[in-house]
Tab-separated table of C-alpha atoms in Angstrom:
chain	number	residue	atom	x	y	z
A	87	UNK	CA	-5.507	8.280	11.976
A	88	UNK	CA	-2.019	7.995	11.738
A	89	UNK	CA	-2.589	4.169	13.716
A	90	UNK	CA	-4.163	3.790	10.107
A	91	UNK	CA	-1.316	4.145	8.922
A	92	UNK	CA	0.775	1.433	10.887
A	93	UNK	CA	-2.487	-1.135	10.912
A	94	UNK	CA	-2.331	-0.812	6.422
A	95	UNK	CA	1.864	-1.122	7.545
A	96	UNK	CA	1.952	-4.174	9.275
A	97	UNK	CA	-0.788	-5.893	6.641
A	98	UNK	CA	1.223	-5.214	4.039
A	99	UNK	CA	4.233	-6.337	5.417
A	100	UNK	CA	2.571	-10.094	6.007
A	101	UNK	CA	1.023	-9.521	2.676
A	102	UNK	CA	4.799	-9.214	1.707
A	103	UNK	CA	5.914	-12.154	3.852
A	104	UNK	CA	3.865	-14.475	1.696
A	105	UNK	CA	4.465	-13.230	-1.761
A	106	UNK	CA	8.530	-14.209	0.115
A	107	UNK	CA	8.112	-17.651	1.221
A	108	UNK	CA	5.894	-18.494	-2.205
A	109	UNK	CA	9.103	-16.759	-4.388
A	110	UNK	CA	7.227	-14.169	-5.852
A	111	UNK	CA	10.082	-11.784	-5.532
A	112	UNK	CA	8.763	-8.477	-7.483
A	113	UNK	CA	5.407	-8.691	-5.417
A	114	UNK	CA	7.211	-9.134	-1.899
A	115	UNK	CA	9.311	-5.683	-2.726
A	116	UNK	CA	6.248	-3.376	-3.682
A	117	UNK	CA	4.683	-4.912	-0.491
A	118	UNK	CA	7.402	-4.122	1.721
A	119	UNK	CA	8.171	-0.581	0.196
A	120	UNK	CA	4.094	-0.029	0.730
A	121	UNK	CA	5.094	-1.122	4.753
A	122	UNK	CA	8.293	1.268	4.943
A	123	UNK	CA	6.244	4.441	3.468
A	124	UNK	CA	3.374	3.004	5.720
A	125	UNK	CA	4.930	3.299	8.530
A	126	UNK	CA	6.384	6.229	8.204
A	127	UNK	CA	3.740	8.278	7.951
A	128	UNK	CA	2.237	6.699	10.094
A	129	UNK	CA	4.687	8.528	12.634
A	130	UNK	CA	4.425	12.025	10.965
A	131	UNK	CA	1.345	12.943	12.967
A	132	UNK	CA	0.160	14.815	9.720
A	133	UNK	CA	-3.321	15.947	10.124
A	134	UNK	CA	-6.335	13.920	9.782
A	135	UNK	CA	-7.581	15.886	6.533
A	136	UNK	CA	-3.979	15.201	5.023
A	137	UNK	CA	-4.218	11.465	5.979
A	138	UNK	CA	-7.172	11.043	4.491
A	139	UNK	CA	-6.287	12.671	0.897
A	140	UNK	CA	-3.267	10.169	1.061
A	141	UNK	CA	-4.896	7.873	1.404
A	142	UNK	CA	-7.834	8.992	-1.418
A	143	UNK	CA	-4.110	9.296	-3.879
A	144	UNK	CA	-2.510	5.845	-2.598
A	145	UNK	CA	-6.433	4.027	-4.124
A	146	UNK	CA	-6.416	6.130	-7.364
A	147	UNK	CA	-3.000	5.105	-7.395
A	148	UNK	CA	-2.984	1.580	-7.194
A	149	UNK	CA	-5.791	0.947	-8.328
A	150	UNK	CA	-5.009	2.440	-11.420
A	151	UNK	CA	-2.324	0.341	-11.341
A	152	UNK	CA	-3.936	-2.305	-10.788
A	153	UNK	CA	-6.304	-2.064	-13.763
A	154	UNK	CA	-3.279	-0.729	-16.082
A	155	UNK	CA	-1.460	-3.944	-15.422
A	156	UNK	CA	-4.128	-6.417	-15.569
A	157	UNK	CA	-5.682	-5.220	-18.613
A	158	UNK	CA	-2.397	-4.603	-20.804
A	159	UNK	CA	0.057	-6.850	-19.428
A	160	UNK	CA	-1.366	-9.715	-18.557
A	161	UNK	CA	-1.443	-12.317	-21.115
A	162	UNK	CA	-4.834	-14.096	-20.923
């Protein structure tokens, strides 16, 4: 399970680099921060249950944030 967080770190790095190439600096910085967190978690050697709980927490937080931003902050 720890390798999966390193894979997530790789993909967030790829997305961050593409955002940086497209001049979307705030998005790139957000994904670079996620990359650092995922890679760090990937090397902590936590239990599988802890990794699953962390992933669910991440999913709830990110989907809640995305929904809030798209509903309240984006202009129509």
